[in-house]
Each structure stands twice: as C-alpha cells, then as structure tokens.
One Martini backbone bead per residue (centre of mass of N, CA, C, O) as a GRO file, in nm:
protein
  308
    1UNK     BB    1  -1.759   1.034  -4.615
    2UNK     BB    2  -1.716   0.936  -4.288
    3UNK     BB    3  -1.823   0.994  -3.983
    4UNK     BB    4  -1.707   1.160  -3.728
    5UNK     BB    5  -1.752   1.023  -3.378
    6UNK     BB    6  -1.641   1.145  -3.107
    7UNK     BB    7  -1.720   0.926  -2.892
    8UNK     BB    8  -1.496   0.690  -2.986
    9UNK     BB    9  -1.283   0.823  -2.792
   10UNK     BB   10  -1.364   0.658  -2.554
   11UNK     BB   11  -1.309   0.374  -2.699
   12UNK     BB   12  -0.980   0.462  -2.727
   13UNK     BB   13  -0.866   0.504  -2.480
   14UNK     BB   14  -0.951   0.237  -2.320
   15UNK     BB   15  -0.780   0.083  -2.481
   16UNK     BB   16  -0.497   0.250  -2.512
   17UNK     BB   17  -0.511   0.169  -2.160
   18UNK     BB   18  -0.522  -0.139  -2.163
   19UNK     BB   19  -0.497  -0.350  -2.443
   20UNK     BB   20  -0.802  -0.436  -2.400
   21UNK     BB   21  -1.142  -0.520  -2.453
   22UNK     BB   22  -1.239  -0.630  -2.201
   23UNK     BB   23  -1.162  -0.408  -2.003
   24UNK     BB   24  -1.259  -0.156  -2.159
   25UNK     BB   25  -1.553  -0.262  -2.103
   26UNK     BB   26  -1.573  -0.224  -1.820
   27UNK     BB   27  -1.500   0.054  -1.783
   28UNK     BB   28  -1.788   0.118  -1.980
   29UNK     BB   29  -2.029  -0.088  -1.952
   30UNK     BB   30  -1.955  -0.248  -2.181
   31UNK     BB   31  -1.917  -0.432  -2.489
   32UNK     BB   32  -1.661  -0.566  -2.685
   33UNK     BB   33  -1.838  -0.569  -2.949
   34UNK     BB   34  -1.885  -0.244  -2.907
   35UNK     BB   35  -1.591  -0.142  -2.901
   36UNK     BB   36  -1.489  -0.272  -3.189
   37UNK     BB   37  -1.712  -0.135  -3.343
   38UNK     BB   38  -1.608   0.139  -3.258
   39UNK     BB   39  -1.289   0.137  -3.364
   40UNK     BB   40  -1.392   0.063  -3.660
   41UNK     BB   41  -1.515   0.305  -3.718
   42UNK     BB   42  -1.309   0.507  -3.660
   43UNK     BB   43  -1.068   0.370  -3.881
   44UNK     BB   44  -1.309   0.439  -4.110
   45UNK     BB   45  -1.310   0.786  -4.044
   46UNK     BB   46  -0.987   0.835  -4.085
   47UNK     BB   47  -0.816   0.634  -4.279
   48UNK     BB   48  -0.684   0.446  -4.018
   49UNK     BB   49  -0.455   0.277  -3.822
   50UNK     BB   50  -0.462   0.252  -3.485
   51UNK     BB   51  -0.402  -0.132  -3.437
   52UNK     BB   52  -0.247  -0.351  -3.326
   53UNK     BB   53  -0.317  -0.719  -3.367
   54UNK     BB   54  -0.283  -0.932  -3.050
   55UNK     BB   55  -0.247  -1.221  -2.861
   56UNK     BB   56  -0.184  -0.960  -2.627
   57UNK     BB   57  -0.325  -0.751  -2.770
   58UNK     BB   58  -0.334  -0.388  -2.792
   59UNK     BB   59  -0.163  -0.153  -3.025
   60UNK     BB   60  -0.042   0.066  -3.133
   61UNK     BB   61   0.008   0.304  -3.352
   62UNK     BB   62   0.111   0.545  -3.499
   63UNK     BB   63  -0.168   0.720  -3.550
   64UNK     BB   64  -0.238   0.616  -3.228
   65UNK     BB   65  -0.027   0.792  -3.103
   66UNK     BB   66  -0.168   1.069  -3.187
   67UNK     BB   67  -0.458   1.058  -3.132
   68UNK     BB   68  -0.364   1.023  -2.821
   69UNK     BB   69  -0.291   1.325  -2.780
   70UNK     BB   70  -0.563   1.432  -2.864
   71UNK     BB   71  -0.792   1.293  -2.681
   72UNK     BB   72  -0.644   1.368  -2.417
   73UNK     BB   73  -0.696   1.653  -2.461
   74UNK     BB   74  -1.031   1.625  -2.495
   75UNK     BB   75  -1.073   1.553  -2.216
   76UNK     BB   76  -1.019   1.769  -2.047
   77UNK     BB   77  -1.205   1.965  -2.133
   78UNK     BB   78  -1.402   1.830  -2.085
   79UNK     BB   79  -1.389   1.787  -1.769
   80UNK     BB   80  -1.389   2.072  -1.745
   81UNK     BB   81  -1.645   2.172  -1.843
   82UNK     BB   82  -1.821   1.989  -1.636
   83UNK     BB   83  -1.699   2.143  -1.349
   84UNK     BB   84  -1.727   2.482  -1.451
   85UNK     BB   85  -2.043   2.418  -1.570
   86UNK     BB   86  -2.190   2.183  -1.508
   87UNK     BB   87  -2.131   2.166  -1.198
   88UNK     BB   88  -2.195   2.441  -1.073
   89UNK     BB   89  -2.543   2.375  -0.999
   90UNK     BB   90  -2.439   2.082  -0.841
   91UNK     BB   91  -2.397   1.806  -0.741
   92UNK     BB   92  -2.192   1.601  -0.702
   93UNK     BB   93  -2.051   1.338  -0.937
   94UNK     BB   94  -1.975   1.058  -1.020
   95UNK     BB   95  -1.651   0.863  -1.071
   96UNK     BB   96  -1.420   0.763  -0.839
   97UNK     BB   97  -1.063   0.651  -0.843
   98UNK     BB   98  -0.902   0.473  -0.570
   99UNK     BB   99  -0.569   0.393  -0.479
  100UNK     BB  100  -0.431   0.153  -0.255
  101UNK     BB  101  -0.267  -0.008  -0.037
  102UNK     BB  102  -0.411  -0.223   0.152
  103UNK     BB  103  -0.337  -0.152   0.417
  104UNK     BB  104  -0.466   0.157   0.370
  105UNK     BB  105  -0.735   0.083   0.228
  106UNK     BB  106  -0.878  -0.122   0.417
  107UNK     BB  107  -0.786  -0.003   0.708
  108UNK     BB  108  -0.812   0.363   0.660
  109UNK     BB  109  -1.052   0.412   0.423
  110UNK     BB  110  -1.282   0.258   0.417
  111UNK     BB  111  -1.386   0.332   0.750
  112UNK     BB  112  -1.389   0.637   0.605
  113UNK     BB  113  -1.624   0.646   0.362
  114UNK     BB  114  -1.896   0.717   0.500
  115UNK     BB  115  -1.895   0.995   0.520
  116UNK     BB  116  -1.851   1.068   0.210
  117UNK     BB  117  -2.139   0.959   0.101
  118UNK     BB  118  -2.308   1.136   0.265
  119UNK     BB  119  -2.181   1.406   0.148
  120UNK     BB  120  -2.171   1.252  -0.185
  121UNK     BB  121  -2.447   1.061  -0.310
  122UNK     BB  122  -2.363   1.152  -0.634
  123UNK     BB  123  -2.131   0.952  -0.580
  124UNK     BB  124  -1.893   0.692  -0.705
  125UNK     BB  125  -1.706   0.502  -0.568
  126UNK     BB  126  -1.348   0.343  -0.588
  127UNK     BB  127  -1.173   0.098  -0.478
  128UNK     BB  128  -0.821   0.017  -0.463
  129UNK     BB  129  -0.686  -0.262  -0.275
  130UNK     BB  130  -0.357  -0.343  -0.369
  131UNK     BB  131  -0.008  -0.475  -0.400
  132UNK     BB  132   0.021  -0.221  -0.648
  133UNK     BB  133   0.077  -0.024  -0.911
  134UNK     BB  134  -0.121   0.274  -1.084
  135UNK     BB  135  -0.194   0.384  -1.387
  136UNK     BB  136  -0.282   0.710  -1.454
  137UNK     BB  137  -0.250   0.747  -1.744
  138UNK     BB  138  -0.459   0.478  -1.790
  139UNK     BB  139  -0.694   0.508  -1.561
  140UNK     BB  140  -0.710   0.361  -1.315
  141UNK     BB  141  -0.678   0.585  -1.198
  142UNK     BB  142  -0.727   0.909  -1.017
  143UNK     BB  143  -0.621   0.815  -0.700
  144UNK     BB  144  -0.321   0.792  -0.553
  145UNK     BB  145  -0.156   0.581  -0.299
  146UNK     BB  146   0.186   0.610  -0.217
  147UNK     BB  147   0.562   0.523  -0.137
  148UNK     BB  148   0.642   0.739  -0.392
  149UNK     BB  149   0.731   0.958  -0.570
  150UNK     BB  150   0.740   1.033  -0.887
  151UNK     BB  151   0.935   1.020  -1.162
  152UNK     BB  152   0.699   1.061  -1.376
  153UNK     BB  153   0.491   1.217  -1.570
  154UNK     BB  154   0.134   1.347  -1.532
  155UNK     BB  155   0.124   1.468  -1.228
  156UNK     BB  156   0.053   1.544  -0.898
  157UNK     BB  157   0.223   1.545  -0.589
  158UNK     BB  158   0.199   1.455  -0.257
  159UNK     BB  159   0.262   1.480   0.103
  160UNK     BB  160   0.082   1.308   0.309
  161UNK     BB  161   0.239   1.115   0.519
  162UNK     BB  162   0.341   0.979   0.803
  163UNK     BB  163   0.429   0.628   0.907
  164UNK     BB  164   0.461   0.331   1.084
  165UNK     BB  165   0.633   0.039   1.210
  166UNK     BB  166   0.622  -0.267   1.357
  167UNK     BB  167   0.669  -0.567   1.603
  168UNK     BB  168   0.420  -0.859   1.579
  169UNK     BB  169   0.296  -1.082   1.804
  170UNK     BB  170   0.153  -1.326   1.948
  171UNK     BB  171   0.131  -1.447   2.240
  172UNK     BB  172   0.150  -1.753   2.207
  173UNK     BB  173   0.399  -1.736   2.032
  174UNK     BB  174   0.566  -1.585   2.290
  175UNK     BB  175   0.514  -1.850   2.491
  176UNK     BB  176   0.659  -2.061   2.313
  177UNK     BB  177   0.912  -1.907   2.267
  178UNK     BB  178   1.218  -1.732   2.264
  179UNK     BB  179   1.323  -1.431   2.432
  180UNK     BB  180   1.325  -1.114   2.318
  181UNK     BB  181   1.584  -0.870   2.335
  182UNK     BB  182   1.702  -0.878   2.021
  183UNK     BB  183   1.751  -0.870   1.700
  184UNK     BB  184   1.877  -1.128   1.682
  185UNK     BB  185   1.705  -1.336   1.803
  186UNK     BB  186   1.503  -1.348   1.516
  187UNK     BB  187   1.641  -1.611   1.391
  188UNK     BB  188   1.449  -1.807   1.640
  189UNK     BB  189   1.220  -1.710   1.409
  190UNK     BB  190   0.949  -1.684   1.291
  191UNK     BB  191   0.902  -1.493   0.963
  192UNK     BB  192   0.661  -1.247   0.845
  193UNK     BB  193   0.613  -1.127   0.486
  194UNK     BB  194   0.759  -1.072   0.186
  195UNK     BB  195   0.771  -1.140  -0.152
  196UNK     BB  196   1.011  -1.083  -0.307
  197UNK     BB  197   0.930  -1.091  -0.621
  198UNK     BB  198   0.686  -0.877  -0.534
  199UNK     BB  199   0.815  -0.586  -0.458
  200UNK     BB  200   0.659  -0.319  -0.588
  201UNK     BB  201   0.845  -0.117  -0.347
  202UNK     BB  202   1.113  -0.093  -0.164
  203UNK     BB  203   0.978   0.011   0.096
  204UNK     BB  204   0.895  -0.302   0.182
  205UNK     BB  205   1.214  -0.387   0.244
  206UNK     BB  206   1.210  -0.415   0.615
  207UNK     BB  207   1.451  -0.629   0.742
  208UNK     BB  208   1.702  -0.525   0.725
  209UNK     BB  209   1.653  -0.292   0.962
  210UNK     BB  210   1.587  -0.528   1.158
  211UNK     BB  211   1.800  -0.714   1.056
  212UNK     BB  212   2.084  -0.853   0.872
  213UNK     BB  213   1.942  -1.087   0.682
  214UNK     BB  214   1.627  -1.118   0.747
  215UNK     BB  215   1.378  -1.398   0.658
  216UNK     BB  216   1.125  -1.493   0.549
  217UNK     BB  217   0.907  -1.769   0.583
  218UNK     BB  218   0.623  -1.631   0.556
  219UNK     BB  219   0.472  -1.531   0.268
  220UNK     BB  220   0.344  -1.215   0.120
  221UNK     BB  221   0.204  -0.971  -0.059
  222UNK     BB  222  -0.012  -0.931   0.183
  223UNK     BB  223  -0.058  -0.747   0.463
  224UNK     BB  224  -0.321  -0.900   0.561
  225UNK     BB  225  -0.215  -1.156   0.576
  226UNK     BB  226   0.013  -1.103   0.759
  227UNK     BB  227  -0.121  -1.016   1.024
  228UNK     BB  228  -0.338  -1.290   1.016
  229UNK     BB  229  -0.068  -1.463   1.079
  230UNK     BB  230  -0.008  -1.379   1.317
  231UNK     BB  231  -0.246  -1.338   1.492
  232UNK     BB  232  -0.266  -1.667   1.491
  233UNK     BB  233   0.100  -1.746   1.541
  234UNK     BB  234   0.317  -1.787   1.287
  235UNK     BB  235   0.464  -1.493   1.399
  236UNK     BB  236   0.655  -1.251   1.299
  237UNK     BB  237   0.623  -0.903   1.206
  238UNK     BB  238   0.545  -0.612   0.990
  239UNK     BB  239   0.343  -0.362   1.103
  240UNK     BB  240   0.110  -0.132   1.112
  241UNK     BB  241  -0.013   0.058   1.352
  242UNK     BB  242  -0.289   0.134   1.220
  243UNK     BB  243  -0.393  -0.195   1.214
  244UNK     BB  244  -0.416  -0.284   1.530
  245UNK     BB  245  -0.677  -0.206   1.651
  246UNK     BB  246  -0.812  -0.431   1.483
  247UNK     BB  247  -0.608  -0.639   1.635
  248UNK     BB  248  -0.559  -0.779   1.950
  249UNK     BB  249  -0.362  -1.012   1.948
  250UNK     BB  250  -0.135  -0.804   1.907
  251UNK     BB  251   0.225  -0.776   1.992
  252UNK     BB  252   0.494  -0.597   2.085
  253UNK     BB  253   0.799  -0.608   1.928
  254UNK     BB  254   1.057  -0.403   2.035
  255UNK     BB  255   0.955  -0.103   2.054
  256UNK     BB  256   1.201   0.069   2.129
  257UNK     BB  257   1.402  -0.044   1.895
  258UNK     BB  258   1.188  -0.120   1.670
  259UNK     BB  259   1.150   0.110   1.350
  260UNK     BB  260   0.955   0.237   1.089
  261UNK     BB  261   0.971   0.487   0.832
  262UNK     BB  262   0.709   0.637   0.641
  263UNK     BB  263   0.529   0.722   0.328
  264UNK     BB  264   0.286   0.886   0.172
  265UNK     BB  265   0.103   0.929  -0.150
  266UNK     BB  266  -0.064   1.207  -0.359
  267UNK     BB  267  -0.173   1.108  -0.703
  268UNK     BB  268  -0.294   1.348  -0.985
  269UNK     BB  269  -0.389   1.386  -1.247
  270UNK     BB  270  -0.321   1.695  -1.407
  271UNK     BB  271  -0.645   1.634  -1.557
  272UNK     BB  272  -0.774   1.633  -1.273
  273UNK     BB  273  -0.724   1.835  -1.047
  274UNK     BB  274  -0.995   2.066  -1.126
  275UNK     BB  275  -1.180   1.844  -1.047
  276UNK     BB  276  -1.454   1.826  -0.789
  277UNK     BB  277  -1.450   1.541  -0.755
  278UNK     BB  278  -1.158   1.500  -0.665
  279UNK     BB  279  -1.122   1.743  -0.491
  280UNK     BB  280  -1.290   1.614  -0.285
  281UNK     BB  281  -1.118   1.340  -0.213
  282UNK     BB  282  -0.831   1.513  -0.151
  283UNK     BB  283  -0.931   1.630   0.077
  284UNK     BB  284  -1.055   1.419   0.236
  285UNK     BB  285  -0.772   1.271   0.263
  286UNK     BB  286  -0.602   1.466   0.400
  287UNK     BB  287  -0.816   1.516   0.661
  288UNK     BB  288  -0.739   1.199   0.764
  289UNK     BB  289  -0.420   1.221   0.776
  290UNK     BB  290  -0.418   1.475   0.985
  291UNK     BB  291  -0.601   1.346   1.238
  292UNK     BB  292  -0.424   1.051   1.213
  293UNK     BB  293  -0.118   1.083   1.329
  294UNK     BB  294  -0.078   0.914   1.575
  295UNK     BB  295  -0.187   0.649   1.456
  296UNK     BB  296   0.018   0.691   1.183
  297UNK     BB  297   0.282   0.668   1.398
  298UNK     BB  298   0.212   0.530   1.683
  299UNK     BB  299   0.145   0.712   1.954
  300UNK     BB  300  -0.117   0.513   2.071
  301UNK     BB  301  -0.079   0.330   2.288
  302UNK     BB  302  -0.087   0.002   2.343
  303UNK     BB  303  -0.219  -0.204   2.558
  304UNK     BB  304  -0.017  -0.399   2.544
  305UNK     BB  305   0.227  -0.564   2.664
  306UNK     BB  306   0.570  -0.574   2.576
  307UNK     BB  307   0.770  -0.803   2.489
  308UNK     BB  308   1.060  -0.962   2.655
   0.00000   0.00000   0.00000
C-alpha cells in the first residue's frame, strides 16, 4: 500500500478551492507540475478518483468531496495548533490575504498599512483591492471587507462602519454646463457611474436613490475610475466622502439635498477567527474604522464651496 502523505492535502485543498491547477500554484508558491503530481500521489494512495479533469478546471468527485470536508477540519485544527502552540512565544509571521472594494481597500486601507507593517514585520500583507465578492470558503481571502452580511457559509461576520456617498463633479465641468438647483436638474447633465450588468452588489445601485430613472452615460465596474472621470470634467458621480481629500478638484453636487450611507462589514472565515495573524489584522481594521468615524461618515466638510 502506498504511504499517504499529509502534506499533500495542501496541494488538494488549493485546487478544490481553485478549480485550476494554475491557480491552485500560484496560491501555494509551486508549479502546476508539482500541483499536479502531488494530486496524483494523493489520488493514488487514497485508491480514490478526487477529481473530474475538465476543459474549464477540476472539480470534486464524490470522494473529492468527502475528502473536502475533512482536509478542512484538519486545516482548522493545523491553525489552531501554529497560533496557540507554535506562536506562543514569537512575533506573528506568516501571510494574512485582506480583500476590501476598490473604493475602500485602495483609498482607505492601503495608506494606512504602513503602520501595521511597522508593527508586525513579520507578516506579509496581502490586499486584494477589485470590485467584486470573494470567496472565504474558497480561502481567496482570510479577512473580507463587504457591503452586506453574509446570507450563508461559515463565517463569522460584524458591522464594521457606516460611511456616506455624496455628488461630486470638478469645478470646470459645473462651470461649463447649466446650474444644478434640484435632483431633476441632472437629468441635463452627462452622470458617471457603474456598468448595470456588473454590478456585483445592489447596495452600489446608487442613481435611483439620487433621482428615480437616472442612469450614467460614462459607465465603469471601478469607483477608482469613476473618481478620476468625474475629477477630469467628464461628469457628475457618486463618490465616497472618505476619497475626497485625495482629489482636490472634487466639487460637491447638492450636498444638502442628495446623501447616500451604506455600511461596510467584516468578514473572518469561522476556522481562522482565533488565528493570532488574523485577529491582529481584524483589530487592527475596526480601530482605524472608528478612528476615522468623520471622515467616513463626511462629516469633515470639504474645502470647496458647494456647487449653486
């Protein structure tokens, strides 16, 4: 019989959370060959077919998916073991993977890593910044930042802030076109926002709210982008409060009238919640969310004076 090797439910983990063995290398530091031939070793000391080999990816088989569900309790208790025992008596280490919307991980989190690297050189941080869910199940993330709570899954989930959304279009632009007095007006008025059909959570469905029917003639997936058209000239936008300060051209658009909150949440896969990396990350994110209460609320008001 031939020896069954540990290690490799690493390497079978990383692919049933892929679904590709390119992936699958990449998370794990290896090459697809390695990937492949350790799936194979395991396939072949189990005397089990783990995987349907198909022209989109691998994909469980049954036994792939009893496996599944035990690899990942021995996962869980592996962590528990690193950060109880083996972490007791050093600094934390190792790589914590934070995903966060564009909008908040670019312009919110990143230039507020440099502390926490400070504090713990021997993390690798890891940001994923992209506007769109991902998957804790599948370990694309250990900590999520989103904008609704999870509806399932083994999660464990808190309300990290409320922030704000207001109009905002550069001066050139408010100056060239005809004045903005009501929500109707800007019917008259090129709007910049997200492409419909991309839209990977309704709470970004925000033109509605600012005047019923009004839909964005510059579309992108990306508020970053959104952002830096508005600031351009190229139109009027809902912009997050807390991204302002970072473009001065920004002007508000109705501050009085159009106010939009949302909420984002924190999100921590069940078997990583009491991983010491883990939680040092997520304390570290809700003290810099309650720091910064104004700013993500809008109410540090802006410099420029509101658009007539």
């Amino acid at each position: 019989m031939e020896r069954f090797d540990w290690d490799d439910l690493r390497f079978f983990l990383a692919v049933a959370r892929s679904g590709r063995l390119t992936a699958a290398a990449r998370r794990l530091g290896a090459d697809h060959a390695t990937v492949s031939r350790r799936i194979t070793s395991l396939e072949e000391s189990l005397k089990a077919k783990l995987f349907e080999r198909r022209p989109q990816g691998y994909a469980l088989t049954g036994h792939g998916e009893q496996l599944l569900a035990k690899a990942e309790s021995m996962e869980t208790e592996a962590l528990a073991i690193q950060s109880e025992i083996g972490g007791a008596d050093m600094a934390l280490s190792g790589t914590v993977r934070i995903g966060a919307p564009d909008g908040f991980g670019a312009s919110f989190l990143a230039p507020r890593l440099s502390s926490l690297a400070k504090a713990y050189p021997g993390l690798e941080l890891q940001l994923i910044a992209m506007p769109r869910l991902l998957s804790l199940s599948k370990r694309e993330a250990d900590v999520a930042i989103t904008l609704a709570p999870p509806k399932e899954g083994k999660v464990v989930a808190r309300k990290l802030c409320d922030y704000r959304l207001g109009l905002y279009a550069s001066r050139d632009y408010l100056d060239s076109m005809p004045p903005i007095t009501t929500p109707e007006d800007l019917f008259a008025h090129r709007i910049i926002g997200y492409i419909d059909d991309l839209i990977f959570t309704p709470e970004l469905d925000y033109l509605d709210e600012v005047a019923k029917g009004l839909r964005a003639q510059i579309q992108s997936s990306s508020v970053l982008a959104q952002m830096n058209a508005v600031a351009a000239g190229a139109g009027i936008g809902v912009i997050h409060h807390f991204m302002v300060p970072s473009e001065p051209r920004l002007v508000p658009v109705l501050p009085e009238t159009v106010s939009i909150t949302r909420s984002f949440w924190l999100l921590v896969h069940a078997d990583l919640k009491e991983v010491a990396r883990v939680r040092a990350i997520v304390d570290f994110i809700v003290r810099e969310a309650k720091a910064s209460r104004s700013l993500l609320m809008g109410e540090a008001k802006p410099e420029q004076q509101p658009a007539a």
